[in-house]
PDB file of C-alpha atoms in Angstrom:
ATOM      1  CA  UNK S   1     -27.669   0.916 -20.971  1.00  0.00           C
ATOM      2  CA  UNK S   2     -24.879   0.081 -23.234  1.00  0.00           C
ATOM      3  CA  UNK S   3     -23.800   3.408 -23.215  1.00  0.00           C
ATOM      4  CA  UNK S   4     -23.271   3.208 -19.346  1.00  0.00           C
ATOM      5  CA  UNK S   5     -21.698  -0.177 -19.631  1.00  0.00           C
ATOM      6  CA  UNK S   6     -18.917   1.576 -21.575  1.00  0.00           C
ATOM      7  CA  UNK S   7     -18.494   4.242 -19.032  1.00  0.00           C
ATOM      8  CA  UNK S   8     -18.259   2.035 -16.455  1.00  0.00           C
ATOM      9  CA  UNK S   9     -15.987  -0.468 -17.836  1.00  0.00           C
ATOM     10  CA  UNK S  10     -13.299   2.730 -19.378  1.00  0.00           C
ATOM     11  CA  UNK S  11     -13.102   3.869 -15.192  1.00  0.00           C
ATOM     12  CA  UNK S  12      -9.767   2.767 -14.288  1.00  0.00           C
ATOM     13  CA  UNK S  13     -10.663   1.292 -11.161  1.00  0.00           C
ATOM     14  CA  UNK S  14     -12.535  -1.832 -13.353  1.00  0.00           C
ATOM     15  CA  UNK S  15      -8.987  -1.671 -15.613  1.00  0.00           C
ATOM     16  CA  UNK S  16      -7.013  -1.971 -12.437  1.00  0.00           C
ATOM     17  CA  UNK S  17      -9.602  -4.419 -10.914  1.00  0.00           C
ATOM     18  CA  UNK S  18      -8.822  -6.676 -13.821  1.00  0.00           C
ATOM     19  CA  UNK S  19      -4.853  -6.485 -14.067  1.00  0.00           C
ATOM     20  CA  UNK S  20      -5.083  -7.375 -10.050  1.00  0.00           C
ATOM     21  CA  UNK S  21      -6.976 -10.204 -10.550  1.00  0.00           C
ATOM     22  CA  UNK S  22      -5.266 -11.679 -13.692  1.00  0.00           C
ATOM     23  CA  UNK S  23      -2.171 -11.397 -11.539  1.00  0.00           C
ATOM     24  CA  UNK S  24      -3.277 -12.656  -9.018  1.00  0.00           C
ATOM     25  CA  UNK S  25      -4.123 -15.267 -10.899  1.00  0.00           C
ATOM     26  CA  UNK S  26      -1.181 -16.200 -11.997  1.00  0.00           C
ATOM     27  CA  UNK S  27       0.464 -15.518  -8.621  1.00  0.00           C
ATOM     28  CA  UNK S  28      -1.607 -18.277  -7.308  1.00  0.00           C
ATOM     29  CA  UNK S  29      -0.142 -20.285  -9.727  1.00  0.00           C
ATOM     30  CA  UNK S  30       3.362 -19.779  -8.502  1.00  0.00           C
ATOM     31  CA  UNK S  31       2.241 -20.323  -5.001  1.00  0.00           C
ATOM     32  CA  UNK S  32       0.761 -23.704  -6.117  1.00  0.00           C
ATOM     33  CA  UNK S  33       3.770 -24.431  -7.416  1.00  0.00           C
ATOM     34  CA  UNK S  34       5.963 -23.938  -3.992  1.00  0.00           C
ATOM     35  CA  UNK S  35       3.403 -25.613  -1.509  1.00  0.00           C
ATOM     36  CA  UNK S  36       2.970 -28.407  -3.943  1.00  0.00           C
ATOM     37  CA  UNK S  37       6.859 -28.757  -5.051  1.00  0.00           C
ATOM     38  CA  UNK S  38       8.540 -27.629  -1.798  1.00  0.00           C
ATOM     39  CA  UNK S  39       6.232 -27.160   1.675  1.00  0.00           C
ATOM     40  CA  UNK S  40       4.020 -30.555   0.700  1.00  0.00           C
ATOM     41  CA  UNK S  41       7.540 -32.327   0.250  1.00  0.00           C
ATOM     42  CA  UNK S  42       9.221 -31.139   3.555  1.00  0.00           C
ATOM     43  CA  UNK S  43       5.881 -31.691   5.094  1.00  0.00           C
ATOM     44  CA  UNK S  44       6.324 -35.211   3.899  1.00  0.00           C
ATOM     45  CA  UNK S  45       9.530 -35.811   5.375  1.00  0.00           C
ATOM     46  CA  UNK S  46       8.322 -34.229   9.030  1.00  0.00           C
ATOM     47  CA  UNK S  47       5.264 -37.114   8.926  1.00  0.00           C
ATOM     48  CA  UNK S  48       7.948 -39.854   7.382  1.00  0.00           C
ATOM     49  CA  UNK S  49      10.069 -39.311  10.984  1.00  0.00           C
ATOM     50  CA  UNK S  50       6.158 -39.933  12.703  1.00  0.00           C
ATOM     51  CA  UNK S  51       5.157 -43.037  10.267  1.00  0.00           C
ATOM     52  CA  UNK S  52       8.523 -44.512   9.871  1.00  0.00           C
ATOM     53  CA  UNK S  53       6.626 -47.076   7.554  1.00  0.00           C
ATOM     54  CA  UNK S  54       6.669 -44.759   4.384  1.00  0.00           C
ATOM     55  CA  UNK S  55       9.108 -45.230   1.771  1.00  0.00           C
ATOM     56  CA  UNK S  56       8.003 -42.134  -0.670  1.00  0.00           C
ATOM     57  CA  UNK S  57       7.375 -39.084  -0.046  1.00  0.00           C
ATOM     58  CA  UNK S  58       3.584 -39.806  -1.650  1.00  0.00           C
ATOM     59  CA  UNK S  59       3.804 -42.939   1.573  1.00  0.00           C
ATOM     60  CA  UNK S  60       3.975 -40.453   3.826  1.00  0.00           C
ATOM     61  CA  UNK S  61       1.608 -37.893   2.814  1.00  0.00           C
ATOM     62  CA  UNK S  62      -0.890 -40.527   2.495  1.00  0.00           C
ATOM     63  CA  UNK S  63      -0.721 -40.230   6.649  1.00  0.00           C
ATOM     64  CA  UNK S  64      -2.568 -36.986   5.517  1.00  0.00           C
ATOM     65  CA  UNK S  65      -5.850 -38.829   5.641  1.00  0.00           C
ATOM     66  CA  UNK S  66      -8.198 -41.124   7.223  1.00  0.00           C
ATOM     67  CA  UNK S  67     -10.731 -43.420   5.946  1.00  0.00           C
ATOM     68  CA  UNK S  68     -14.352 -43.482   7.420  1.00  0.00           C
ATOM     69  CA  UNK S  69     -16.666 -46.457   5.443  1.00  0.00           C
ATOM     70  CA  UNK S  70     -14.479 -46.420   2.595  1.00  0.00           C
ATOM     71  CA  UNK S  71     -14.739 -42.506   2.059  1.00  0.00           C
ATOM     72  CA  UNK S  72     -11.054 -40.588   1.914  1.00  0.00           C
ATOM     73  CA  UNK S  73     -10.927 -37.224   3.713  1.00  0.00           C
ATOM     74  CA  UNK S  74      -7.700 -35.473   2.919  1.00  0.00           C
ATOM     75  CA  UNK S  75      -7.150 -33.228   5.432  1.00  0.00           C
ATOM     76  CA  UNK S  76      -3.356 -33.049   3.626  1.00  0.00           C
ATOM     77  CA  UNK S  77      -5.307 -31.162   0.668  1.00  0.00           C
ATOM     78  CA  UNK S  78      -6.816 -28.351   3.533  1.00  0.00           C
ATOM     79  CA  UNK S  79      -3.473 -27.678   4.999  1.00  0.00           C
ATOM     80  CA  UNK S  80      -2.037 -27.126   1.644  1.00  0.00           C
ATOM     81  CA  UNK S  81      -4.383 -25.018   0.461  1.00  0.00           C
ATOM     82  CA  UNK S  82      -4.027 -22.965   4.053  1.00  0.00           C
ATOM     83  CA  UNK S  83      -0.821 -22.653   3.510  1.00  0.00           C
ATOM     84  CA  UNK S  84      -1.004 -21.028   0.245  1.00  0.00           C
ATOM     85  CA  UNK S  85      -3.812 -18.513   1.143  1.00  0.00           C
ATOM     86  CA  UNK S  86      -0.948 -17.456   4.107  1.00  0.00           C
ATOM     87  CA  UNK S  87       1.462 -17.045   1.806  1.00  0.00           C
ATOM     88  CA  UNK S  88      -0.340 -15.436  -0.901  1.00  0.00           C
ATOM     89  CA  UNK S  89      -1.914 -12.969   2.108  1.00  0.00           C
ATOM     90  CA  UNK S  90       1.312 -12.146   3.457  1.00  0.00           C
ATOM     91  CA  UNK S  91       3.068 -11.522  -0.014  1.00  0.00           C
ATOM     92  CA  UNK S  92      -0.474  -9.153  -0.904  1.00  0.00           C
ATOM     93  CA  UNK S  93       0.460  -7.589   2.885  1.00  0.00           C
ATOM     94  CA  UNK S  94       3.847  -6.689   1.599  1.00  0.00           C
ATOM     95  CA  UNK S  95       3.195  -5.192  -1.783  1.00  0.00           C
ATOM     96  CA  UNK S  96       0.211  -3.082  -0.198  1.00  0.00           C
ATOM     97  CA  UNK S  97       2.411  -1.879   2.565  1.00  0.00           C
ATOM     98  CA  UNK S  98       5.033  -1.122   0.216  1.00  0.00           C
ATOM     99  CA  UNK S  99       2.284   0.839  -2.450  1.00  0.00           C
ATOM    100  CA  UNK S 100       1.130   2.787   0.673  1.00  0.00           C
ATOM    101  CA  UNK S 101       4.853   3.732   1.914  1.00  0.00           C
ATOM    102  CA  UNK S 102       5.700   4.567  -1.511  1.00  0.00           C
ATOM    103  CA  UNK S 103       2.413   6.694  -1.811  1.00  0.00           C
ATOM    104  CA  UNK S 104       3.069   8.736   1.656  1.00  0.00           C
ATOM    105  CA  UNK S 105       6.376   9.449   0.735  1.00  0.00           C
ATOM    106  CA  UNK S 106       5.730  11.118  -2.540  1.00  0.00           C
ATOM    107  CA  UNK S 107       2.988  13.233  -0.845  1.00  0.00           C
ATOM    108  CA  UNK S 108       4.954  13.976   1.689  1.00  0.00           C
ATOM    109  CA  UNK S 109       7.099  16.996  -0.233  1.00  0.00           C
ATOM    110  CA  UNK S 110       3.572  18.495  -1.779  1.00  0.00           C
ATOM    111  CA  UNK S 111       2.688  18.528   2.090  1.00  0.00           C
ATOM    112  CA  UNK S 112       5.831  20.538   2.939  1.00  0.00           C
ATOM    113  CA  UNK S 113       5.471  22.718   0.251  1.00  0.00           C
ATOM    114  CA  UNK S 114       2.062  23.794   0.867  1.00  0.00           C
ATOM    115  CA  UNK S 115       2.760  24.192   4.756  1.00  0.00           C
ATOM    116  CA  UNK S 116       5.766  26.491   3.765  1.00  0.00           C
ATOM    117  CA  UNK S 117       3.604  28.583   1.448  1.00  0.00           C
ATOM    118  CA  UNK S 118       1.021  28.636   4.153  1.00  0.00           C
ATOM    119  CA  UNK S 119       3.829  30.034   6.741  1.00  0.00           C
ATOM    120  CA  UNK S 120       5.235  32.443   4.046  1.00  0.00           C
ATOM    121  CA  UNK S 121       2.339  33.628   2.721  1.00  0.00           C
ATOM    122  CA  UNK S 122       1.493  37.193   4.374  1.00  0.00           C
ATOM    123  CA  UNK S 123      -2.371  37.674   4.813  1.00  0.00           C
ATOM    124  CA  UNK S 124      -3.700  41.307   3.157  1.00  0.00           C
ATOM    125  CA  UNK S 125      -3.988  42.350   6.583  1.00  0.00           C
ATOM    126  CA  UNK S 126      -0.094  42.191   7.105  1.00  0.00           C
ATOM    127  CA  UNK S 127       0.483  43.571   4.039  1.00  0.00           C
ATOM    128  CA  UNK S 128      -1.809  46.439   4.642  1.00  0.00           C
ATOM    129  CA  UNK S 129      -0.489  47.439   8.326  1.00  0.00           C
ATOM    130  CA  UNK S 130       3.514  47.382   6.846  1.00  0.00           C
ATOM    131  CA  UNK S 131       2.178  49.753   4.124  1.00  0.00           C
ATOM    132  CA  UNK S 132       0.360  52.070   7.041  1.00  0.00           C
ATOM    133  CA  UNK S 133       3.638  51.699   8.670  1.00  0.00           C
ATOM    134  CA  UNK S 134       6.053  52.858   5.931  1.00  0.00           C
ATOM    135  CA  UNK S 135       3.653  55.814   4.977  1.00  0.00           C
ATOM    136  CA  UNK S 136       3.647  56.704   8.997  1.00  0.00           C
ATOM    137  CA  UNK S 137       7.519  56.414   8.601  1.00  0.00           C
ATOM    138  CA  UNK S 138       7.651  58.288   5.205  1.00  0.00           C
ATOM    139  CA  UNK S 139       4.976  60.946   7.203  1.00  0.00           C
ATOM    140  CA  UNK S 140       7.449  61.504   9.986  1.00  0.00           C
ATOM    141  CA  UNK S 141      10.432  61.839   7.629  1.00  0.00           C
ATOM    142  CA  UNK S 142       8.734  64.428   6.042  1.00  0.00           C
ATOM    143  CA  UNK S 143       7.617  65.995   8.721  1.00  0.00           C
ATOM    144  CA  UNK S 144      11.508  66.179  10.047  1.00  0.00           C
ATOM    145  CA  UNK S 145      13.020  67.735   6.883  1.00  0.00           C
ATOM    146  CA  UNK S 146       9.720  70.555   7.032  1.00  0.00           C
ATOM    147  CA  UNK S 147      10.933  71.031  10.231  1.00  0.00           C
ATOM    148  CA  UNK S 148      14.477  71.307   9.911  1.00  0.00           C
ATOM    149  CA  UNK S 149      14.485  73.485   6.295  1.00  0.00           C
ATOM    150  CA  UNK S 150      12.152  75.616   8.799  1.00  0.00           C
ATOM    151  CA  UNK S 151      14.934  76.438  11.345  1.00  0.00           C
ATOM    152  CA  UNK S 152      17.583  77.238   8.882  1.00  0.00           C
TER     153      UNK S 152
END
């Protein structure tokens, strides 16, 4: 059981499977970071022009909620975290596209290659009838000069 265990974790597909998600990790992180720091702020400022009431930024992201018997739902939390799934999707959409451009272009020569080796490549059957046809040639040849050294 161990012994499998080790097999299955020295595969690089686990390897890679790990270095994805500790990037992704942090990647989350830095989207965090820009809905938090930058989208949440601007959002602020749309809903301060709506609730002309709020002083702060914090004011007017408070109009991100409603109360219901004392209990807080923060709607302002779900559209933040929306928006960084979106943006963390689209970036993932990018870099795949880009691995699977990048992947189609290097096979791409390997593809021409083989076709022109397929194309070039004469089957034994070709080879064999130009061989019949030079020894028919070299026949007839012959067969000229036997004739002609006849004559003189």
């Amino acid at each position: 059981m161990v012994k499998e265990f080790k097999e299955f974790i020295a595969r690089g597909s686990v390897i890679d499977m790990a270095v994805g998600i500790i990037i992704g990790g942090a990647f989350t992180s830095v989207v965090n970071a820009l809905v938090d720091g930058m989208i949440t702020p601007i959002i602020g400022v749309i809903i301060s022009f709506l609730f002309p009431g709020a002083e702060t930024v914090e004011d007017a992201t408070k109009g991100l909620t409603f109360i219901v018997n004392g209990v807080t739902f923060d709607y302002g939390k779900l559209i933040s975290a929306i928006i960084t799934f979106l943006i963390t999707a689209f970036v993932l959409f990018i870099i795949v596209k880009s691995v699977n451009k990048a992947e189609t272009l290097m096979s791409k020569p390997e593809e021409e290659a083989e076709q022109k080796e397929e194309e070039t490549a004469e089957t034994t059957e070709d080879v064999l009838k130009d061989i019949r046809q030079l020894l028919a040639n070299q026949a007839a040849d012959t067969k000229e000069k036997e004739v002609t050294e006849d004559k003189k």
